[in-house]
Coordinates of C-alpha atoms in Angstrom, one line a residue:
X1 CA -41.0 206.7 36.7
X2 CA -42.3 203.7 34.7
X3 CA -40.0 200.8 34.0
X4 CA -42.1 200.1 30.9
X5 CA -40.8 202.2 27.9
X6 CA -39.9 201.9 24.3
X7 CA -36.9 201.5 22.6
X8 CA -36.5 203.2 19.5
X9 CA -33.5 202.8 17.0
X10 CA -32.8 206.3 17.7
X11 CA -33.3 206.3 21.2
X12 CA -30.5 203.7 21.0
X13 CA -28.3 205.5 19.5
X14 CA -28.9 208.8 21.6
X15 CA -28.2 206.3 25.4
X16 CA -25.0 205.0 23.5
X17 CA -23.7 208.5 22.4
X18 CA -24.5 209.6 26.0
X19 CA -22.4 206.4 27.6
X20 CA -19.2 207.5 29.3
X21 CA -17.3 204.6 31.0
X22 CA -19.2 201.1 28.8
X23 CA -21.7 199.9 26.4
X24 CA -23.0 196.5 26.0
X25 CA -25.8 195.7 23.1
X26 CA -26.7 192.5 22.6
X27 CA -29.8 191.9 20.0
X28 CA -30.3 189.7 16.6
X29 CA -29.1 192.3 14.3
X30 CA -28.8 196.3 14.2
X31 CA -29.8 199.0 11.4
X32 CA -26.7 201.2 10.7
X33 CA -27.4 204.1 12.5
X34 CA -27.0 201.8 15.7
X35 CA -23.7 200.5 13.6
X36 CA -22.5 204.4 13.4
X37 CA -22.9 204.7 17.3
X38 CA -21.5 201.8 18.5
X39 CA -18.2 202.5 16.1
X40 CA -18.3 206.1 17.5
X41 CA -18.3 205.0 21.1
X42 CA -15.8 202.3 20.2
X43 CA -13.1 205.1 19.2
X44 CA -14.8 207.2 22.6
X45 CA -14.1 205.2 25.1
X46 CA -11.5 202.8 26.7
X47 CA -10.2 200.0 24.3
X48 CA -12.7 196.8 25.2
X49 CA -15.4 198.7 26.6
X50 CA -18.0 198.3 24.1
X51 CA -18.9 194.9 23.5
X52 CA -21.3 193.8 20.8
X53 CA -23.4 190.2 20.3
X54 CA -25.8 189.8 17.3
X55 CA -27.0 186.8 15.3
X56 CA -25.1 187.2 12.3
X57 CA -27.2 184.9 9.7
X58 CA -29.1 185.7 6.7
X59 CA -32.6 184.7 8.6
X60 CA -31.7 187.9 10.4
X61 CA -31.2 189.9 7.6
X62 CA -34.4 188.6 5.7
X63 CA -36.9 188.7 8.8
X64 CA -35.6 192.2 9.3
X65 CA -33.8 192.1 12.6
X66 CA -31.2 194.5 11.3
X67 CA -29.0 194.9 8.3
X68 CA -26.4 192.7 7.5
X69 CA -24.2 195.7 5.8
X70 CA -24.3 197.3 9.8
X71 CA -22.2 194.2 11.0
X72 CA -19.9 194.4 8.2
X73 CA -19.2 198.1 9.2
X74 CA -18.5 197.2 13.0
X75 CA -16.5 194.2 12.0
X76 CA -14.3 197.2 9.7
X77 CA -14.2 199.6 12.5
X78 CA -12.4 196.8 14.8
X79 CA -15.6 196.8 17.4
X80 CA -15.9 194.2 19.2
X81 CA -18.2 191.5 17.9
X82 CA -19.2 188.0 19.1
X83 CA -21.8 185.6 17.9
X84 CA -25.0 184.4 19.5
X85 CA -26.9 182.3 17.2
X86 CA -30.9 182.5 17.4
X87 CA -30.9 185.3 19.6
X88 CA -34.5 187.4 19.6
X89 CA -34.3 189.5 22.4
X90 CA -32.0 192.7 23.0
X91 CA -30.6 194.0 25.9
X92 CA -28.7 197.5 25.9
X93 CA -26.4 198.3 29.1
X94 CA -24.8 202.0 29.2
X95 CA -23.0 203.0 32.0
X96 CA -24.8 201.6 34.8
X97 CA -28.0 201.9 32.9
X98 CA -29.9 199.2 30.8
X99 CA -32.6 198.1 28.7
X100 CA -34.2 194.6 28.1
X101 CA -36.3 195.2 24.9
X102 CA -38.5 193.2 22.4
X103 CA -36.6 192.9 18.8
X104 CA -39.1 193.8 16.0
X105 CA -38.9 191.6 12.7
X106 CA -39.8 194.5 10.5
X107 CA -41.0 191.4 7.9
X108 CA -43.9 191.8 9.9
X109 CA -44.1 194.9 11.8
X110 CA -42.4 198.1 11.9
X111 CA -40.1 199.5 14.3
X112 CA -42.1 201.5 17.3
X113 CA -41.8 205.1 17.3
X114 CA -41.7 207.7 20.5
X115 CA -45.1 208.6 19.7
X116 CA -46.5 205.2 20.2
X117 CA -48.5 203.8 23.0
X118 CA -47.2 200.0 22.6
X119 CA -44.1 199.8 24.8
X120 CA -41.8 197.5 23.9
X121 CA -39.2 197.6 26.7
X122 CA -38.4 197.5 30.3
X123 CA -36.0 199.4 32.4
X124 CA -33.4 197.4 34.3
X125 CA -32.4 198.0 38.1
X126 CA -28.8 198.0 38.7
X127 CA -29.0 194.7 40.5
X128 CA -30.3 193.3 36.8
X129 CA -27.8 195.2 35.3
X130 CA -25.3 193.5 37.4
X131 CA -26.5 190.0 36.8
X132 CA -27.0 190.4 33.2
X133 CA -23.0 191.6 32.6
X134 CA -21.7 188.7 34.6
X135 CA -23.4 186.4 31.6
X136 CA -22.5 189.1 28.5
X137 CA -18.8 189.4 27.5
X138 CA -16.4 190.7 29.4
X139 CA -14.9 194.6 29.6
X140 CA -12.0 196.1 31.3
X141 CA -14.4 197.2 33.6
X142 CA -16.1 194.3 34.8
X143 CA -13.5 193.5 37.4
X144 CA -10.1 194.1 38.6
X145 CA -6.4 193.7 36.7
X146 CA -5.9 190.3 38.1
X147 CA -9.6 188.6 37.7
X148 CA -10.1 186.2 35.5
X149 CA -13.3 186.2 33.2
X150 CA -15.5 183.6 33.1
X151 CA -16.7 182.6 29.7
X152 CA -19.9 184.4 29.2
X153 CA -23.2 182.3 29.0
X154 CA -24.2 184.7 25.5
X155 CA -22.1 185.4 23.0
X156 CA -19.1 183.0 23.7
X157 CA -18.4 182.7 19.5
X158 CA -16.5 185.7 17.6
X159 CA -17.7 186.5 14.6
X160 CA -15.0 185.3 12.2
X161 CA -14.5 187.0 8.8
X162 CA -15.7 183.7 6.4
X163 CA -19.2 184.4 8.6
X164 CA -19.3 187.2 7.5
X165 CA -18.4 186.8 4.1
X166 CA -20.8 183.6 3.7
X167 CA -23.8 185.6 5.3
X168 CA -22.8 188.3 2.7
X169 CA -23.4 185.7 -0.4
X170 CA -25.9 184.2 0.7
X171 CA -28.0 187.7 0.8
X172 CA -26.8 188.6 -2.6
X173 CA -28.4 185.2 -3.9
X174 CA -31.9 185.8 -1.7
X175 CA -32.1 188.9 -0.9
X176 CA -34.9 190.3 1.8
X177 CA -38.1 191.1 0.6
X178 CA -39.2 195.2 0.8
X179 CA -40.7 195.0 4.1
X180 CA -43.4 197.7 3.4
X181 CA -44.8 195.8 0.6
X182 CA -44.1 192.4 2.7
X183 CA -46.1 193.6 5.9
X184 CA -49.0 194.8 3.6
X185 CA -49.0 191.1 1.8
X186 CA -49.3 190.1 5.3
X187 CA -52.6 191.9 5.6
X188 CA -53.6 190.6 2.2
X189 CA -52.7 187.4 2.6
X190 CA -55.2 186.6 5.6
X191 CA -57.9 188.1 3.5
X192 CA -57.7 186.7 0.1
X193 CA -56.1 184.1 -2.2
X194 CA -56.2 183.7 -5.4
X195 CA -58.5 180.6 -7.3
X196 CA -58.2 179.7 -10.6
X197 CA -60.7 177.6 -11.8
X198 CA -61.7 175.9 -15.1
X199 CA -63.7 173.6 -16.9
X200 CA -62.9 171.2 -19.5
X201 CA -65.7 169.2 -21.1
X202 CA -67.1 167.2 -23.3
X203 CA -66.0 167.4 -27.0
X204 CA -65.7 164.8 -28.8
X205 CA -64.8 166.5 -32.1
X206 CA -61.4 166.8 -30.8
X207 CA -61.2 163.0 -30.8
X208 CA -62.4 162.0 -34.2
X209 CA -62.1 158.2 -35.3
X210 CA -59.8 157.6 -37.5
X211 CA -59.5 154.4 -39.2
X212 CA -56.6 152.3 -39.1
X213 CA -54.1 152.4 -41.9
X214 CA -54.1 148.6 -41.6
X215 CA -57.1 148.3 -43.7
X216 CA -57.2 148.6 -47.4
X217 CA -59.8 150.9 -47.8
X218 CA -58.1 153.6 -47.7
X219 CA -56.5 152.6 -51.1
X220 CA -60.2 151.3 -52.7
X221 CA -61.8 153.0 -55.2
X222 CA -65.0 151.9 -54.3
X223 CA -66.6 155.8 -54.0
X224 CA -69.5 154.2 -52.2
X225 CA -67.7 152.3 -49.8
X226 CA -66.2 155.1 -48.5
X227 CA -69.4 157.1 -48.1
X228 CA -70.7 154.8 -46.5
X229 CA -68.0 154.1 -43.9
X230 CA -67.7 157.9 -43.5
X231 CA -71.2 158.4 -42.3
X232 CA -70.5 155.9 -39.9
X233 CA -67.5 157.5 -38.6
X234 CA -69.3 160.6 -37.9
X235 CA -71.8 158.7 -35.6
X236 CA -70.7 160.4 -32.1
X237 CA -70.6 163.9 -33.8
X238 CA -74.4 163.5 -33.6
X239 CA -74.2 162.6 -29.8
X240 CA -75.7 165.8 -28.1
X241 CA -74.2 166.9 -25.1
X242 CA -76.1 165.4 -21.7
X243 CA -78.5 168.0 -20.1
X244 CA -76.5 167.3 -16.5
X245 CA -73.2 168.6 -18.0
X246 CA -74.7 171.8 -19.0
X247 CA -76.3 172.2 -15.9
X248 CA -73.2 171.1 -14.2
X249 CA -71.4 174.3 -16.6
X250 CA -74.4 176.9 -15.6
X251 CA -73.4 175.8 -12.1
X252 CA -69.5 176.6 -12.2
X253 CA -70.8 179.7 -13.6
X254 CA -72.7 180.6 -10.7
X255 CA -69.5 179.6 -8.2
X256 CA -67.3 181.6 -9.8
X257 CA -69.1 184.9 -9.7
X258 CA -70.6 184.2 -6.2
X259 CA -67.4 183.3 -4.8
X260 CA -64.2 184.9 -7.1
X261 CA -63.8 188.5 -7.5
X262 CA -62.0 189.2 -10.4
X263 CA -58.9 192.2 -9.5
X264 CA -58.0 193.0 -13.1
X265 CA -54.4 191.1 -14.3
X266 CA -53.8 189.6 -11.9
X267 CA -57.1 187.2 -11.8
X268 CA -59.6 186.7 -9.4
X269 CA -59.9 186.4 -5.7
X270 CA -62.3 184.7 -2.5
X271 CA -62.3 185.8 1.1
X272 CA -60.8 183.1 2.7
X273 CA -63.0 183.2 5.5
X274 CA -65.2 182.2 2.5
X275 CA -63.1 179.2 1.0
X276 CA -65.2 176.7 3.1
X277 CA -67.9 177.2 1.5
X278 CA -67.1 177.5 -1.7
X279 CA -65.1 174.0 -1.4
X280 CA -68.4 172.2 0.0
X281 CA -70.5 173.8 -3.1
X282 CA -67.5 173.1 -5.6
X283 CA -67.5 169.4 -4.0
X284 CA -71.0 168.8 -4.8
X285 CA -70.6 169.5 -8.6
X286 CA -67.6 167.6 -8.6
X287 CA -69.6 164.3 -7.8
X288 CA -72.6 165.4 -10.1
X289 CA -69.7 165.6 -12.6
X290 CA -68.1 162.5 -11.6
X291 CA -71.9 160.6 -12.3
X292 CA -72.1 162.7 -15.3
X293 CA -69.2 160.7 -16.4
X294 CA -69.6 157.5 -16.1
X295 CA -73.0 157.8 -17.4
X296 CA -71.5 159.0 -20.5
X297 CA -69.1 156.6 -20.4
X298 CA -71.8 154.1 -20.9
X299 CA -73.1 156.0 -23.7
X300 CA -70.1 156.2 -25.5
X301 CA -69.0 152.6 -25.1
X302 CA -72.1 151.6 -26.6
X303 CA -71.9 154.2 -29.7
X304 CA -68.3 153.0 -30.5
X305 CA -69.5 149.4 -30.5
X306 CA -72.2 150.5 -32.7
X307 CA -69.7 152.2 -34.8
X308 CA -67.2 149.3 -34.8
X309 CA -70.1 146.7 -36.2
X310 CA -71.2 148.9 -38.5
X311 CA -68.3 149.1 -40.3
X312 CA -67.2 145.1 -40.3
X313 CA -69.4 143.6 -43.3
X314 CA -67.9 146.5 -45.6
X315 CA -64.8 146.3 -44.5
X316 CA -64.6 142.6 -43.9
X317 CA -65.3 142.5 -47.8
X318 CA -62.6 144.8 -48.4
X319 CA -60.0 142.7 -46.4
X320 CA -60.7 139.7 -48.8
X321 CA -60.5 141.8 -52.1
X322 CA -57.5 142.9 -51.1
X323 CA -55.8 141.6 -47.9
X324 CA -53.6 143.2 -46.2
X325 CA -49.8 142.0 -45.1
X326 CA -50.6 141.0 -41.3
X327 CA -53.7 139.3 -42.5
X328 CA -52.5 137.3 -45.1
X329 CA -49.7 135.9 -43.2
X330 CA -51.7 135.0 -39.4
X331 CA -55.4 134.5 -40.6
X332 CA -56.9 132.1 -42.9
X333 CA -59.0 133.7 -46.1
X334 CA -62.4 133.2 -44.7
X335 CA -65.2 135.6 -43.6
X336 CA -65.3 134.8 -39.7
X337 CA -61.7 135.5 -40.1
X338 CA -61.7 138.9 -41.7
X339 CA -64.5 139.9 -39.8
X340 CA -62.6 138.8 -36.6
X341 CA -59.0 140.6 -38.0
X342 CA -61.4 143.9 -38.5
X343 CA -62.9 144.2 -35.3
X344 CA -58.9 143.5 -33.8
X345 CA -57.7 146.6 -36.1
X346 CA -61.2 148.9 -35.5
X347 CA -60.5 148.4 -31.4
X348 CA -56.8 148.6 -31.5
X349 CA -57.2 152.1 -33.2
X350 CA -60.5 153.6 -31.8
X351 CA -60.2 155.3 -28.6
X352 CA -62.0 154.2 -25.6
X353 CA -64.5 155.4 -23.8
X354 CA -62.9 156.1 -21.1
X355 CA -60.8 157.9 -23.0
X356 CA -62.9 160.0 -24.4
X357 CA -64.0 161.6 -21.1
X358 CA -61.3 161.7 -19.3
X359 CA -60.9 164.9 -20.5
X360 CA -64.0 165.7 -18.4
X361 CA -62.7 167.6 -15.1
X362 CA -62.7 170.7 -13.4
X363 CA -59.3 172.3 -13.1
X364 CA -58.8 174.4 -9.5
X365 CA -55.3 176.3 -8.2
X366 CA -54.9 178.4 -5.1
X367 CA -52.3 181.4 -5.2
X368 CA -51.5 183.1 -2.6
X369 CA -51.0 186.9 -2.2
X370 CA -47.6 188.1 -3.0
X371 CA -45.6 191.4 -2.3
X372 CA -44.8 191.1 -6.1
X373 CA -48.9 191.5 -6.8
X374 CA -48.9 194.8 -4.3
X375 CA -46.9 196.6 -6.9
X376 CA -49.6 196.0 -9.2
X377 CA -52.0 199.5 -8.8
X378 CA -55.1 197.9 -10.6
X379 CA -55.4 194.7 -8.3
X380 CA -55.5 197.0 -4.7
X381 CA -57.7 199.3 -6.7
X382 CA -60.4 196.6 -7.6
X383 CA -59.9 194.7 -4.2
X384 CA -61.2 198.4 -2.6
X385 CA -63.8 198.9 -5.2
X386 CA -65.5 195.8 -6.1
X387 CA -65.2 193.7 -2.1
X388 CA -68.1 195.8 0.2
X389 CA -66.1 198.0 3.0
X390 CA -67.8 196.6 5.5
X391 CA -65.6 193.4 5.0
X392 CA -62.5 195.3 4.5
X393 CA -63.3 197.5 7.6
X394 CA -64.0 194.5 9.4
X395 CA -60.3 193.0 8.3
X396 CA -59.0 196.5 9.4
X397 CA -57.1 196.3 5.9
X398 CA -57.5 200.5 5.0
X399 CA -56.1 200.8 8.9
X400 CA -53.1 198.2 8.5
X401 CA -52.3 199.2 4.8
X402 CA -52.6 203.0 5.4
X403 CA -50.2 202.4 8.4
X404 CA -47.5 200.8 6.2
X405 CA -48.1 203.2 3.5
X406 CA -47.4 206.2 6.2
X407 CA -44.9 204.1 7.7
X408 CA -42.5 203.7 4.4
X409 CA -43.2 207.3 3.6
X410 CA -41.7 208.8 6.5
X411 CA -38.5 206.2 7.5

């Protein structure tokens, strides 16, 4: 007979409903079927004799180690129940049978079932069986009346009742995730991720120059004046938009529908064994765009000063007709000085170059996949239709996801 087995939930239950004389468990958490043996074998058998030590945490809980309600119930029942913080690994002694077994964080994988080939424990001799109850806590029957126990090397801490109770809140505040939907995320999540990406750029009739209510023209009547002014206000309106940043837009265009897959609502997606390159292309049209800018930086500069000496005989004019407070009190009433007060106000209220194309970037965020997305029927519906099956086959996502699909059907 092999000593290589599996453990099943229901297996356990079945060795500790068939345990005549002891039962031991010791694990990170149990589901409460396990819970409703133990308590039935706890009322079976002689007082002491099953002994229980979990991991009583919320990490437990939310990994999917077991179900925090089950230790609440053999806490109730009076079962016997000692703590073992960070424990992993299980170990199941009936009788003078036992079980070392692998734990299964159902966050990531479900539980194994009879009709599996994976095995996922082992058999123990007596001899192990032995060994491994002189370190567990004690029973009636580990010795005779008179023997003292020695403190066992797992589960030494009882579980006290504020535990409990503090494990409890703190489950009702984060709750565990549905670990169907979270194992499938899994799948998801080392295949795709969400991108966003955008483009801002160049407009600069969103940034229109505005003189500066500190000149009096705003007040002249001089219709001509402020024709003429106006025009050239309306100088970098006639500034066309440099063939590199359209090329640099018919680019981005090209990324995104070489690289992101739009799923519907929920936005679009890239293989991530694909991000790599997309980041070395998307890197190269950041640093065109980056030249892009400061070239039309240059430009600009050299159109608002343009604009800004344009508009200084006129309105140097203007300032001596009719001068304003802060010039009248700091600046003496000649030309040079109105001229000079002017180009202070024009620069003080224009923006600057630098300024105006700032605004000039591209805009990227990564998502990832989330359990909450799953839910959403469109987004696996476009993943499956619009991504080539010979890179989903070759992710084995239709195995995994059919798998957890058939698995949450039938539990």
């Amino acid at each position: 007979m092999s000593l290589f087995t599996t453990l099943t939930p229901e297996r356990i239950c079945e060795e500790i409903a068939a345990a005549r004389r002891l039962v031991i468990l010791a694990a990170p958490g149990i589901v409460p079927a396990v819970a409703k043996a133990l308590i039935a074998a706890h009322v079976r058998l002689p007082g002491g004799n099953v002994q229980v030590v979990l991991d009583v945490s919320a990490t437990v809980s939310r990994l999917g180690y077991g179900e925090h309600s089950a230790t609440g119930q053999l806490a109730k029942a009076g079962v016997s129940l000692q703590q073992q913080r960070g424990l992993r690994l299980g170990v199941l002694i009936c009788d003078d049978h036992g079980w070392s077994y692998a734990s299964v964080p159902r966050l990531v994988e479900d539980e194994p079932t009879e009709q599996d080939d994976a095995c996922n424990a082992i058999a123990l001799t007596q001899a192990q069986v032995l060994a491994l109850r002189a370190e567990l806590p004690a029973t009636q029957m580990a010795g005779g009346p008179d023997e003292i126990a020695e403190p066992p090397v797992i589960g030494a801490e009882p579980v006290e009742r504020e535990t409990l109770e503090r494990v409890e809140r703190a489950l009702e505040i984060a709750p565990p995730q549905p670990f169907d939907l979270a194992r499938q995320t899994r799948v998801y999540h080392a295949l795709l991720q969400f991108v966003e990406l955008k483009f801002e750029g160049f407009s600069l009739q969103s940034r229109r120059i505005q003189l500066p209510k500190s000149l009096p023209v705003i007040a002249s009547n001089d219709r001509a004046l402020k024709e003429r002014l106006s025009a050239s206000l309306k100088l970098l309106d006639k500034m066309e938009k440099p063939a590199t940043l359209k090329d640099i837009e018919v680019r981005l265009d090209d990324l995104r529908g070489a690289y992101l897959v739009p799923v519907g609502r929920a936005g679009r997606v890239i293989l991530k064994g694909k991000l790599k390159d997309f980041e070395k292309e998307l890197a190269q049209i950041e640093g065109d765009l980056k030249q892009c800018r400061e070239a039309l930086k240059g430009d600009l500069a050299d159109a608002l000063a343009t604009v800004a000496e344009s508009l200084v005989p006129e309105l140097s004019r203007a300032v001596l007709t009719s001068p304003p407070a802060r010039f009248r009190g700091l600046y003496p009433m000649s030309n040079e000085a109105a001229a000079t007060f002017v180009r202070e106000e024009l620069w003080r209220a224009f923006p600057s170059a630098e300024d105006l194309v700032d605004g000039m970037r591209i805009h990227k965020f990564y998502k990832d996949v989330t359990y909450e997305t799953l839910k959403d029927e469109e987004f696996e519906k476009k993943v499956k239709d619009l991504i080539p099956s010979s890179i989903l086959n070759g992710a084995l996502l239709h195995e995994h996801t059919a798998a957890a699909s058939a698995g949450s059907v039938t539990r």
